Amino acid sequence: MDKYSILFISPHLTNKTGGRILTDNIVTVLRNTFNVIYYQFSGYSGSSLNKALHATIGYTHGATLKDFHSIIRILNSKKIDIIIFNHSYYGNIVSEIKKKHKNIPIITYFHNVEYNFHYDIVKKTKKISNWLIWKIIAKNERLSVAHSNYLIGLNQRDNIVLEKTYGKTFNDIIPMFLSDNYKDCEKVDYIFQLPKKFGLFVGSLFYANYFGIKWFSENVCPYINVPILVVGKGFERLKEEFQNTPNLSIIGEVPDLAPYYNYATFIVSPIFDGSGMKTKTAEALMYGKWIIGTSEAFEGYKIINGITGLFCDSKEDFITAINNYKGERYIPSVRQLFKANYSLDVITERLNSIILKLINNESFIAPSK
């Protein structure tokens, strides 16, 4: 029997961010069972004016009117059994597809509740441009909720926010998951100098990570007895800003995170803002690391406070936890937690089951409260 065909529609993700990692893993799962046509939005050519003009007609995050027509041509020319929108930014396109192809089920896969996520950006940056983008995103997300046949989210916190914001809940919650790319120290094929004992922060340079590290550098670093290394794309640009901060070394982008995860004594995750789930937490669990982080960093994960990680929501909590940590670099029970709940193999069966039921009209219903 021929494979069912999925049209998977996504922003064009170039950097290895958490969203890109989750997207790659979703596509990997789908391709193991289905024929996947992977459509990525083309982005904006020309000046920033072109981007602004598209925003005024409801197209953000790389989507253009040209993309909409391309998607319709695919649907008109190929047999598509199901459509998956990767992110909830594109409700204007979802609603138009439903007018033309109402019998094709649509899944919207939420990485965040974007209404909340982007409102946090507005509050932090206080920029009118971000406020305008937030208004457009909120409208599109509402359309995604209204016109999708099935909504998938990452955690119960987002589920509550979705119901409060739009009056509907996710049809299913599938947590963050990763391919198990664990590499132990013996498999690292190059040598570099690292402190004998250090804490590690992993994350690319975007607003929640930047404000988290800035808060940490001012409130925690002067009072701890262990150096903290910051690794992640973009942070190399901030070496000068943090060069006089005691116990903080900005590394920035690296070719391979595995050696840093392996050799780190523990992970720190001072993240106070966001939605969805933090990819860096799943990565740390995969490497069997003790995590010292905020409640936000652990959101959606089955962390047992004091056993598989330590919750710290104040500077005093962080200082005490870091200075008193005497545990191992590798904790087998933490890695087992990852394997049992957040590995690609565990999620594959769940996601395949959802898609097959929708294709076979067993769950072809609009999301309900």
mmCIF file of C-alpha atoms in Angstrom:
data_model
loop_
_atom_site.group_PDB
_atom_site.id
_atom_site.type_symbol
_atom_site.label_atom_id
_atom_site.label_comp_id
_atom_site.label_asym_id
_atom_site.label_seq_id
_atom_site.Cartn_x
_atom_site.Cartn_y
_atom_site.Cartn_z
ATOM 1 C CA MET A 1 0.000 0.000 0.000
ATOM 2 C CA ASP A 2 1.239 3.488 -0.825
ATOM 3 C CA LYS A 3 2.252 5.664 2.082
ATOM 4 C CA TYR A 4 -0.081 8.418 3.200
ATOM 5 C CA SER A 5 1.175 11.882 2.231
ATOM 6 C CA ILE A 6 1.685 14.731 4.678
ATOM 7 C CA LEU A 7 2.206 18.362 3.722
ATOM 8 C CA PHE A 8 4.390 19.708 6.507
ATOM 9 C CA ILE A 9 4.448 23.533 6.490
ATOM 10 C CA SER A 10 7.098 25.325 8.513
ATOM 11 C CA PRO A 11 9.067 28.527 8.908
ATOM 12 C CA HIS A 12 12.490 28.388 7.280
ATOM 13 C CA LEU A 13 14.681 27.566 10.273
ATOM 14 C CA THR A 14 18.409 27.956 9.707
ATOM 15 C CA ASN A 15 19.948 28.286 13.162
ATOM 16 C CA LYS A 16 20.113 25.274 15.495
ATOM 17 C CA THR A 17 17.651 26.739 17.985
ATOM 18 C CA GLY A 18 15.282 24.748 20.177
ATOM 19 C CA GLY A 19 12.516 25.245 17.617
ATOM 20 C CA ARG A 20 14.737 23.939 14.813
ATOM 21 C CA ILE A 21 15.749 20.888 16.863
ATOM 22 C CA LEU A 22 12.135 20.010 17.676
ATOM 23 C CA THR A 23 11.112 20.565 14.045
ATOM 24 C CA ASP A 24 13.864 18.291 12.739
ATOM 25 C CA ASN A 25 12.786 15.561 15.139
ATOM 26 C CA ILE A 26 9.105 15.855 14.201
ATOM 27 C CA VAL A 27 10.049 15.504 10.529
ATOM 28 C CA THR A 28 12.279 12.513 11.310
ATOM 29 C CA VAL A 29 9.377 10.770 13.062
ATOM 30 C CA LEU A 30 6.981 11.501 10.195
ATOM 31 C CA ARG A 31 9.352 10.352 7.457
ATOM 32 C CA ASN A 32 9.777 6.979 9.145
ATOM 33 C CA THR A 33 6.124 6.180 8.337
ATOM 34 C CA PHE A 34 4.702 8.689 5.850
ATOM 35 C CA ASN A 35 5.543 10.423 2.605
ATOM 36 C CA VAL A 36 6.393 13.961 3.720
ATOM 37 C CA ILE A 37 6.321 17.018 1.475
ATOM 38 C CA TYR A 38 8.274 19.548 3.511
ATOM 39 C CA TYR A 39 7.303 23.115 2.572
ATOM 40 C CA GLN A 40 9.319 25.919 4.157
ATOM 41 C CA PHE A 41 8.269 29.548 3.869
ATOM 42 C CA SER A 42 10.592 31.465 1.586
ATOM 43 C CA GLY A 43 11.139 34.546 3.739
ATOM 44 C CA TYR A 44 11.250 38.174 2.673
ATOM 45 C CA SER A 45 13.375 39.376 -0.206
ATOM 46 C CA GLY A 46 14.444 42.960 -0.539
ATOM 47 C CA SER A 47 14.140 45.608 2.135
ATOM 48 C CA SER A 48 12.584 45.569 5.573
ATOM 49 C CA LEU A 49 9.723 47.473 3.944
ATOM 50 C CA ASN A 50 8.755 44.245 2.158
ATOM 51 C CA LYS A 51 8.594 42.473 5.525
ATOM 52 C CA ALA A 52 6.482 45.287 6.982
ATOM 53 C CA LEU A 53 4.095 45.255 4.016
ATOM 54 C CA HIS A 54 3.537 41.513 4.401
ATOM 55 C CA ALA A 55 2.875 41.992 8.106
ATOM 56 C CA THR A 56 0.111 44.497 7.334
ATOM 57 C CA ILE A 57 -1.780 41.769 5.444
ATOM 58 C CA GLY A 58 -1.186 39.193 8.166
ATOM 59 C CA TYR A 59 1.949 37.375 6.987
ATOM 60 C CA THR A 60 4.752 37.019 9.537
ATOM 61 C CA HIS A 61 7.657 34.658 10.298
ATOM 62 C CA GLY A 62 8.727 34.207 6.705
ATOM 63 C CA ALA A 63 5.314 33.622 5.135
ATOM 64 C CA THR A 64 4.396 35.582 2.008
ATOM 65 C CA LEU A 65 1.428 35.804 -0.319
ATOM 66 C CA LYS A 66 3.548 33.932 -2.869
ATOM 67 C CA ASP A 67 3.920 31.080 -0.370
ATOM 68 C CA PHE A 68 0.165 30.900 0.083
ATOM 69 C CA HIS A 69 -0.357 30.451 -3.668
ATOM 70 C CA SER A 70 2.433 27.836 -3.778
ATOM 71 C CA ILE A 71 0.753 25.836 -1.017
ATOM 72 C CA ILE A 72 -2.597 25.961 -2.810
ATOM 73 C CA ARG A 73 -0.927 24.721 -6.013
ATOM 74 C CA ILE A 74 0.523 21.748 -4.104
ATOM 75 C CA LEU A 75 -2.888 20.916 -2.653
ATOM 76 C CA ASN A 76 -4.526 21.194 -6.082
ATOM 77 C CA SER A 77 -1.931 19.051 -7.855
ATOM 78 C CA LYS A 78 -1.036 16.331 -5.327
ATOM 79 C CA LYS A 79 -2.954 13.904 -3.175
ATOM 80 C CA ILE A 80 -2.396 15.214 0.353
ATOM 81 C CA ASP A 81 -3.908 13.201 3.187
ATOM 82 C CA ILE A 82 -3.129 15.579 6.040
ATOM 83 C CA ILE A 83 -1.555 19.006 6.600
ATOM 84 C CA ILE A 84 0.629 19.883 9.582
ATOM 85 C CA PHE A 85 1.433 23.498 10.364
ATOM 86 C CA ASN A 86 4.616 23.708 12.386
ATOM 87 C CA HIS A 87 3.841 26.695 14.683
ATOM 88 C CA SER A 88 0.620 28.629 15.183
ATOM 89 C CA TYR A 89 1.680 31.820 13.343
ATOM 90 C CA TYR A 90 -0.194 31.012 10.146
ATOM 91 C CA GLY A 91 -3.904 31.008 10.955
ATOM 92 C CA ASN A 92 -4.722 33.236 7.988
ATOM 93 C CA ILE A 93 -3.402 30.502 5.681
ATOM 94 C CA VAL A 94 -5.090 27.741 7.701
ATOM 95 C CA SER A 95 -8.477 29.437 7.376
ATOM 96 C CA GLU A 96 -8.091 29.956 3.614
ATOM 97 C CA ILE A 97 -7.070 26.332 3.064
ATOM 98 C CA LYS A 98 -10.177 25.208 4.941
ATOM 99 C CA LYS A 99 -12.357 27.158 2.501
ATOM 100 C CA LYS A 100 -10.781 25.417 -0.493
ATOM 101 C CA HIS A 101 -9.926 21.957 0.906
ATOM 102 C CA LYS A 102 -12.265 21.429 3.833
ATOM 103 C CA ASN A 103 -11.907 17.636 3.810
ATOM 104 C CA ILE A 104 -8.159 17.596 4.416
ATOM 105 C CA PRO A 105 -7.500 17.456 8.172
ATOM 106 C CA ILE A 106 -5.156 20.113 9.551
ATOM 107 C CA ILE A 107 -2.937 19.755 12.616
ATOM 108 C CA THR A 108 -1.369 22.822 14.188
ATOM 109 C CA TYR A 109 1.673 21.885 16.245
ATOM 110 C CA PHE A 110 2.253 24.543 18.912
ATOM 111 C CA HIS A 111 5.807 25.209 20.061
ATOM 112 C CA ASN A 112 4.495 27.920 22.371
ATOM 113 C CA VAL A 113 1.269 29.755 22.951
ATOM 114 C CA GLU A 114 2.538 32.633 20.841
ATOM 115 C CA TYR A 115 0.109 35.151 22.353
ATOM 116 C CA ASN A 116 1.923 34.880 25.693
ATOM 117 C CA PHE A 117 5.393 34.301 24.304
ATOM 118 C CA HIS A 118 5.389 37.440 22.161
ATOM 119 C CA TYR A 119 3.632 39.526 24.788
ATOM 120 C CA ASP A 120 6.575 38.770 27.088
ATOM 121 C CA ILE A 121 8.865 40.135 24.371
ATOM 122 C CA VAL A 122 6.764 43.300 24.182
ATOM 123 C CA LYS A 123 7.011 43.784 27.951
ATOM 124 C CA LYS A 124 10.791 43.249 27.950
ATOM 125 C CA THR A 125 11.690 45.338 24.900
ATOM 126 C CA LYS A 126 8.927 47.978 25.041
ATOM 127 C CA LYS A 127 9.165 48.422 21.257
ATOM 128 C CA ILE A 128 6.116 49.502 19.250
ATOM 129 C CA SER A 129 7.234 47.245 16.374
ATOM 130 C CA ASN A 130 7.101 44.194 18.646
ATOM 131 C CA TRP A 131 3.667 45.265 19.892
ATOM 132 C CA LEU A 132 2.359 45.448 16.324
ATOM 133 C CA ILE A 133 3.795 42.013 15.476
ATOM 134 C CA TRP A 134 2.214 40.608 18.645
ATOM 135 C CA LYS A 135 -1.215 41.869 17.557
ATOM 136 C CA ILE A 136 -0.871 40.184 14.152
ATOM 137 C CA ILE A 137 0.382 36.934 15.699
ATOM 138 C CA ALA A 138 -2.489 36.902 18.200
ATOM 139 C CA LYS A 139 -5.025 37.237 15.380
ATOM 140 C CA ASN A 140 -3.389 34.467 13.353
ATOM 141 C CA GLU A 141 -3.096 32.164 16.331
ATOM 142 C CA ARG A 142 -6.792 32.618 17.047
ATOM 143 C CA LEU A 143 -7.522 31.582 13.445
ATOM 144 C CA SER A 144 -5.259 28.537 13.825
ATOM 145 C CA VAL A 145 -7.207 27.453 16.897
ATOM 146 C CA ALA A 146 -10.552 28.024 15.193
ATOM 147 C CA HIS A 147 -9.840 26.286 11.875
ATOM 148 C CA SER A 148 -7.460 23.421 12.712
ATOM 149 C CA ASN A 149 -8.943 19.971 13.227
ATOM 150 C CA TYR A 150 -6.363 18.977 15.827
ATOM 151 C CA LEU A 151 -4.117 20.972 18.146
ATOM 152 C CA ILE A 152 -0.925 19.552 19.647
ATOM 153 C CA GLY A 153 0.909 21.351 22.455
ATOM 154 C CA LEU A 154 3.978 20.729 24.566
ATOM 155 C CA ASN A 155 2.748 20.942 28.143
ATOM 156 C CA GLN A 156 -0.164 21.410 30.508
ATOM 157 C CA ARG A 157 0.827 24.996 31.368
ATOM 158 C CA ASP A 158 0.373 26.009 27.726
ATOM 159 C CA ASN A 159 -2.889 24.060 27.643
ATOM 160 C CA ILE A 160 -4.262 26.186 30.482
ATOM 161 C CA VAL A 161 -3.046 29.376 28.781
ATOM 162 C CA LEU A 162 -4.613 28.315 25.478
ATOM 163 C CA GLU A 163 -8.005 27.753 27.122
ATOM 164 C CA LYS A 164 -7.812 31.051 28.988
ATOM 165 C CA THR A 165 -6.829 32.944 25.828
ATOM 166 C CA TYR A 166 -8.931 31.236 23.150
ATOM 167 C CA GLY A 167 -11.466 29.088 24.996
ATOM 168 C CA LYS A 168 -10.155 25.783 23.620
ATOM 169 C CA THR A 169 -7.633 23.198 24.753
ATOM 170 C CA PHE A 170 -5.073 21.013 22.994
ATOM 171 C CA ASN A 171 -6.359 17.734 21.638
ATOM 172 C CA ASP A 172 -3.106 16.135 22.734
ATOM 173 C CA ILE A 173 0.040 17.083 24.622
ATOM 174 C CA ILE A 174 3.329 15.698 23.314
ATOM 175 C CA PRO A 175 6.356 16.932 25.271
ATOM 176 C CA MET A 176 9.642 18.124 23.857
ATOM 177 C CA PHE A 177 11.591 15.169 22.472
ATOM 178 C CA LEU A 178 15.039 14.614 20.993
ATOM 179 C CA SER A 179 16.953 12.041 19.027
ATOM 180 C CA ASP A 180 19.223 10.304 21.507
ATOM 181 C CA ASN A 181 22.545 11.766 20.371
ATOM 182 C CA TYR A 182 24.361 11.103 23.610
ATOM 183 C CA LYS A 183 28.130 10.828 23.179
ATOM 184 C CA ASP A 184 30.308 9.928 26.141
ATOM 185 C CA CYS A 185 33.667 11.529 26.860
ATOM 186 C CA GLU A 186 35.659 8.755 25.208
ATOM 187 C CA LYS A 187 33.990 9.472 21.872
ATOM 188 C CA VAL A 188 35.040 13.124 21.756
ATOM 189 C CA ASP A 189 37.546 13.370 18.906
ATOM 190 C CA TYR A 190 39.353 16.546 19.831
ATOM 191 C CA ILE A 191 41.000 17.935 22.941
ATOM 192 C CA PHE A 192 40.480 21.348 24.459
ATOM 193 C CA GLN A 193 41.064 23.021 27.796
ATOM 194 C CA LEU A 194 38.207 23.191 30.289
ATOM 195 C CA PRO A 195 38.203 23.968 33.998
ATOM 196 C CA LYS A 196 38.378 20.925 36.269
ATOM 197 C CA LYS A 197 34.998 21.916 37.725
ATOM 198 C CA PHE A 198 32.482 24.217 36.071
ATOM 199 C CA GLY A 199 28.796 24.932 35.585
ATOM 200 C CA LEU A 200 27.408 25.202 32.072
ATOM 201 C CA PHE A 201 24.720 27.361 30.500
ATOM 202 C CA VAL A 202 23.603 26.348 26.995
ATOM 203 C CA GLY A 203 21.425 28.527 24.783
ATOM 204 C CA SER A 204 21.460 30.750 21.724
ATOM 205 C CA LEU A 205 21.296 34.517 22.041
ATOM 206 C CA PHE A 206 17.646 35.493 22.195
ATOM 207 C CA TYR A 207 15.821 37.666 24.676
ATOM 208 C CA ALA A 208 14.968 35.100 27.400
ATOM 209 C CA ASN A 209 18.492 33.666 27.435
ATOM 210 C CA TYR A 210 20.108 37.110 27.387
ATOM 211 C CA PHE A 211 18.020 38.485 30.258
ATOM 212 C CA GLY A 212 18.537 35.267 32.192
ATOM 213 C CA ILE A 213 22.321 35.455 31.886
ATOM 214 C CA LYS A 214 22.354 39.189 32.607
ATOM 215 C CA TRP A 215 20.378 38.606 35.812
ATOM 216 C CA PHE A 216 22.623 35.673 36.723
ATOM 217 C CA SER A 217 25.820 37.660 36.089
ATOM 218 C CA GLU A 218 24.696 40.476 38.371
ATOM 219 C CA ASN A 219 23.027 38.524 41.161
ATOM 220 C CA VAL A 220 24.743 35.136 41.359
ATOM 221 C CA CYS A 221 28.199 35.083 39.744
ATOM 222 C CA PRO A 222 29.955 37.368 42.263
ATOM 223 C CA TYR A 223 29.002 35.031 45.116
ATOM 224 C CA ILE A 224 29.780 31.537 43.820
ATOM 225 C CA ASN A 225 32.927 29.402 43.972
ATOM 226 C CA VAL A 226 32.649 27.666 40.567
ATOM 227 C CA PRO A 227 33.153 29.197 37.090
ATOM 228 C CA ILE A 228 30.175 29.211 34.722
ATOM 229 C CA LEU A 229 30.662 28.781 30.964
ATOM 230 C CA VAL A 230 28.080 30.176 28.525
ATOM 231 C CA VAL A 231 27.834 28.269 25.246
ATOM 232 C CA GLY A 232 25.459 29.096 22.401
ATOM 233 C CA LYS A 233 25.261 30.772 19.019
ATOM 234 C CA GLY A 234 25.352 34.565 19.204
ATOM 235 C CA PHE A 235 26.721 34.902 22.714
ATOM 236 C CA GLU A 236 30.249 35.310 21.324
ATOM 237 C CA ARG A 237 29.143 38.838 20.398
ATOM 238 C CA LEU A 238 28.727 39.675 24.091
ATOM 239 C CA LYS A 239 32.176 38.703 25.367
ATOM 240 C CA GLU A 240 33.088 42.337 25.947
ATOM 241 C CA GLU A 241 29.846 43.091 27.801
ATOM 242 C CA PHE A 242 30.488 40.341 30.356
ATOM 243 C CA GLN A 243 34.302 40.329 30.379
ATOM 244 C CA ASN A 244 34.548 41.794 33.901
ATOM 245 C CA THR A 245 31.921 39.531 35.461
ATOM 246 C CA PRO A 246 33.558 37.240 38.031
ATOM 247 C CA ASN A 247 33.078 33.482 37.532
ATOM 248 C CA LEU A 248 31.512 33.894 34.084
ATOM 249 C CA SER A 249 33.165 32.978 30.782
ATOM 250 C CA ILE A 250 31.366 33.618 27.501
ATOM 251 C CA ILE A 251 32.278 30.965 24.923
ATOM 252 C CA GLY A 252 29.532 31.473 22.344
ATOM 253 C CA GLU A 253 29.054 29.198 19.336
ATOM 254 C CA VAL A 254 30.915 25.861 19.372
ATOM 255 C CA PRO A 255 31.122 23.061 16.762
ATOM 256 C CA ASP A 256 29.961 20.376 19.192
ATOM 257 C CA LEU A 257 28.095 20.671 22.489
ATOM 258 C CA ALA A 258 28.881 17.100 23.570
ATOM 259 C CA PRO A 259 32.270 17.781 25.229
ATOM 260 C CA TYR A 260 30.832 20.677 27.215
ATOM 261 C CA TYR A 261 27.851 18.648 28.383
ATOM 262 C CA ASN A 262 30.063 15.691 29.247
ATOM 263 C CA TYR A 263 32.655 17.584 31.238
ATOM 264 C CA ALA A 264 30.305 20.036 32.971
ATOM 265 C CA THR A 265 29.900 19.461 36.687
ATOM 266 C CA PHE A 266 26.290 20.663 36.482
ATOM 267 C CA ILE A 267 23.970 22.739 34.297
ATOM 268 C CA VAL A 268 22.557 26.145 35.221
ATOM 269 C CA SER A 269 19.354 27.430 33.633
ATOM 270 C CA PRO A 270 18.294 30.852 34.940
ATOM 271 C CA ILE A 271 15.338 31.307 32.570
ATOM 272 C CA PHE A 272 12.415 33.411 33.767
ATOM 273 C CA ASP A 273 10.420 33.981 30.566
ATOM 274 C CA GLY A 274 8.934 31.907 27.810
ATOM 275 C CA SER A 275 6.346 29.379 26.807
ATOM 276 C CA GLY A 276 6.470 25.788 25.607
ATOM 277 C CA MET A 277 9.381 23.687 26.894
ATOM 278 C CA LYS A 278 13.102 24.366 26.981
ATOM 279 C CA THR A 279 15.176 22.214 24.632
ATOM 280 C CA LYS A 280 18.262 22.793 26.751
ATOM 281 C CA THR A 281 16.567 20.945 29.615
ATOM 282 C CA ALA A 282 15.961 17.847 27.483
ATOM 283 C CA GLU A 283 19.572 17.957 26.270
ATOM 284 C CA ALA A 284 20.863 18.141 29.826
ATOM 285 C CA LEU A 285 18.686 15.178 30.838
ATOM 286 C CA MET A 286 19.993 13.240 27.825
ATOM 287 C CA TYR A 287 23.533 13.732 29.144
ATOM 288 C CA GLY A 288 22.567 12.720 32.678
ATOM 289 C CA LYS A 289 23.326 16.137 34.148
ATOM 290 C CA TRP A 290 22.222 17.701 37.403
ATOM 291 C CA ILE A 291 20.290 20.861 36.531
ATOM 292 C CA ILE A 292 20.095 23.929 38.753
ATOM 293 C CA GLY A 293 17.338 25.996 37.202
ATOM 294 C CA THR A 294 14.236 28.100 37.587
ATOM 295 C CA SER A 295 10.732 26.671 37.592
ATOM 296 C CA GLU A 296 10.389 27.987 34.025
ATOM 297 C CA ALA A 297 13.399 25.942 32.894
ATOM 298 C CA PHE A 298 11.715 22.765 34.166
ATOM 299 C CA GLU A 299 8.214 23.565 32.855
ATOM 300 C CA GLY A 300 6.638 20.453 31.334
ATOM 301 C CA TYR A 301 9.328 18.044 32.547
ATOM 302 C CA LYS A 302 8.920 15.304 35.138
ATOM 303 C CA ILE A 303 11.694 16.651 37.325
ATOM 304 C CA ILE A 304 11.713 15.503 40.945
ATOM 305 C CA ASN A 305 12.973 18.452 42.951
ATOM 306 C CA GLY A 306 16.123 17.506 44.826
ATOM 307 C CA ILE A 307 16.468 14.139 43.069
ATOM 308 C CA THR A 308 16.747 14.798 39.331
ATOM 309 C CA GLY A 309 17.290 18.549 39.525
ATOM 310 C CA LEU A 310 16.983 21.536 41.836
ATOM 311 C CA PHE A 311 14.459 24.363 41.525
ATOM 312 C CA CYS A 312 15.934 27.819 42.170
ATOM 313 C CA ASP A 313 13.814 30.943 41.738
ATOM 314 C CA SER A 314 15.889 33.438 43.723
ATOM 315 C CA LYS A 315 19.520 34.496 43.751
ATOM 316 C CA GLU A 316 19.929 32.989 47.211
ATOM 317 C CA ASP A 317 18.651 29.635 45.937
ATOM 318 C CA PHE A 318 21.116 29.639 43.050
ATOM 319 C CA ILE A 319 24.091 30.688 45.179
ATOM 320 C CA THR A 320 23.415 28.015 47.793
ATOM 321 C CA ALA A 321 22.745 25.272 45.249
ATOM 322 C CA ILE A 322 25.913 25.984 43.244
ATOM 323 C CA ASN A 323 28.253 26.382 46.195
ATOM 324 C CA ASN A 324 26.947 23.240 47.890
ATOM 325 C CA TYR A 325 26.836 20.888 44.909
ATOM 326 C CA LYS A 326 29.005 17.829 45.527
ATOM 327 C CA GLY A 327 27.297 15.338 43.207
ATOM 328 C CA GLU A 328 28.558 13.467 40.168
ATOM 329 C CA ARG A 329 28.997 14.803 36.647
ATOM 330 C CA TYR A 330 26.869 11.956 35.307
ATOM 331 C CA ILE A 331 23.710 10.708 37.024
ATOM 332 C CA PRO A 332 22.263 7.509 35.460
ATOM 333 C CA SER A 333 18.739 8.105 36.816
ATOM 334 C CA VAL A 334 18.593 11.489 35.084
ATOM 335 C CA ARG A 335 19.520 9.970 31.729
ATOM 336 C CA GLN A 336 16.941 7.237 32.300
ATOM 337 C CA LEU A 337 14.304 9.934 32.867
ATOM 338 C CA PHE A 338 15.120 11.282 29.401
ATOM 339 C CA LYS A 339 15.025 7.871 27.711
ATOM 340 C CA ALA A 340 11.669 6.973 29.264
ATOM 341 C CA ASN A 341 9.870 10.243 28.485
ATOM 342 C CA TYR A 342 11.607 12.533 25.976
ATOM 343 C CA SER A 343 13.382 10.361 23.399
ATOM 344 C CA LEU A 344 12.331 10.148 19.765
ATOM 345 C CA ASP A 345 11.539 6.436 20.037
ATOM 346 C CA VAL A 346 8.999 7.033 22.806
ATOM 347 C CA ILE A 347 7.147 9.750 20.881
ATOM 348 C CA THR A 348 7.053 8.046 17.465
ATOM 349 C CA GLU A 349 4.158 5.706 18.245
ATOM 350 C CA ARG A 350 2.036 8.486 19.783
ATOM 351 C CA LEU A 351 2.414 10.893 16.877
ATOM 352 C CA ASN A 352 1.840 8.210 14.240
ATOM 353 C CA SER A 353 -1.337 7.093 16.015
ATOM 354 C CA ILE A 354 -2.758 10.639 16.027
ATOM 355 C CA ILE A 355 -2.106 11.118 12.308
ATOM 356 C CA LEU A 356 -3.554 7.769 11.252
ATOM 357 C CA LYS A 357 -6.741 8.353 13.249
ATOM 358 C CA LEU A 358 -7.196 11.766 11.638
ATOM 359 C CA ILE A 359 -6.609 10.427 8.132
ATOM 360 C CA ASN A 360 -9.110 7.648 8.764
ATOM 361 C CA ASN A 361 -11.679 10.115 10.117
ATOM 362 C CA GLU A 362 -11.573 8.672 13.638
ATOM 363 C CA SER A 363 -10.613 12.023 15.178
ATOM 364 C CA PHE A 364 -11.712 14.437 12.456
ATOM 365 C CA ILE A 365 -13.238 16.965 14.812
ATOM 366 C CA ALA A 366 -12.641 20.569 15.658
ATOM 367 C CA PRO A 367 -10.840 21.003 18.994
ATOM 368 C CA SER A 368 -13.223 21.432 21.910
ATOM 369 C CA LYS A 369 -13.094 22.489 25.526
#
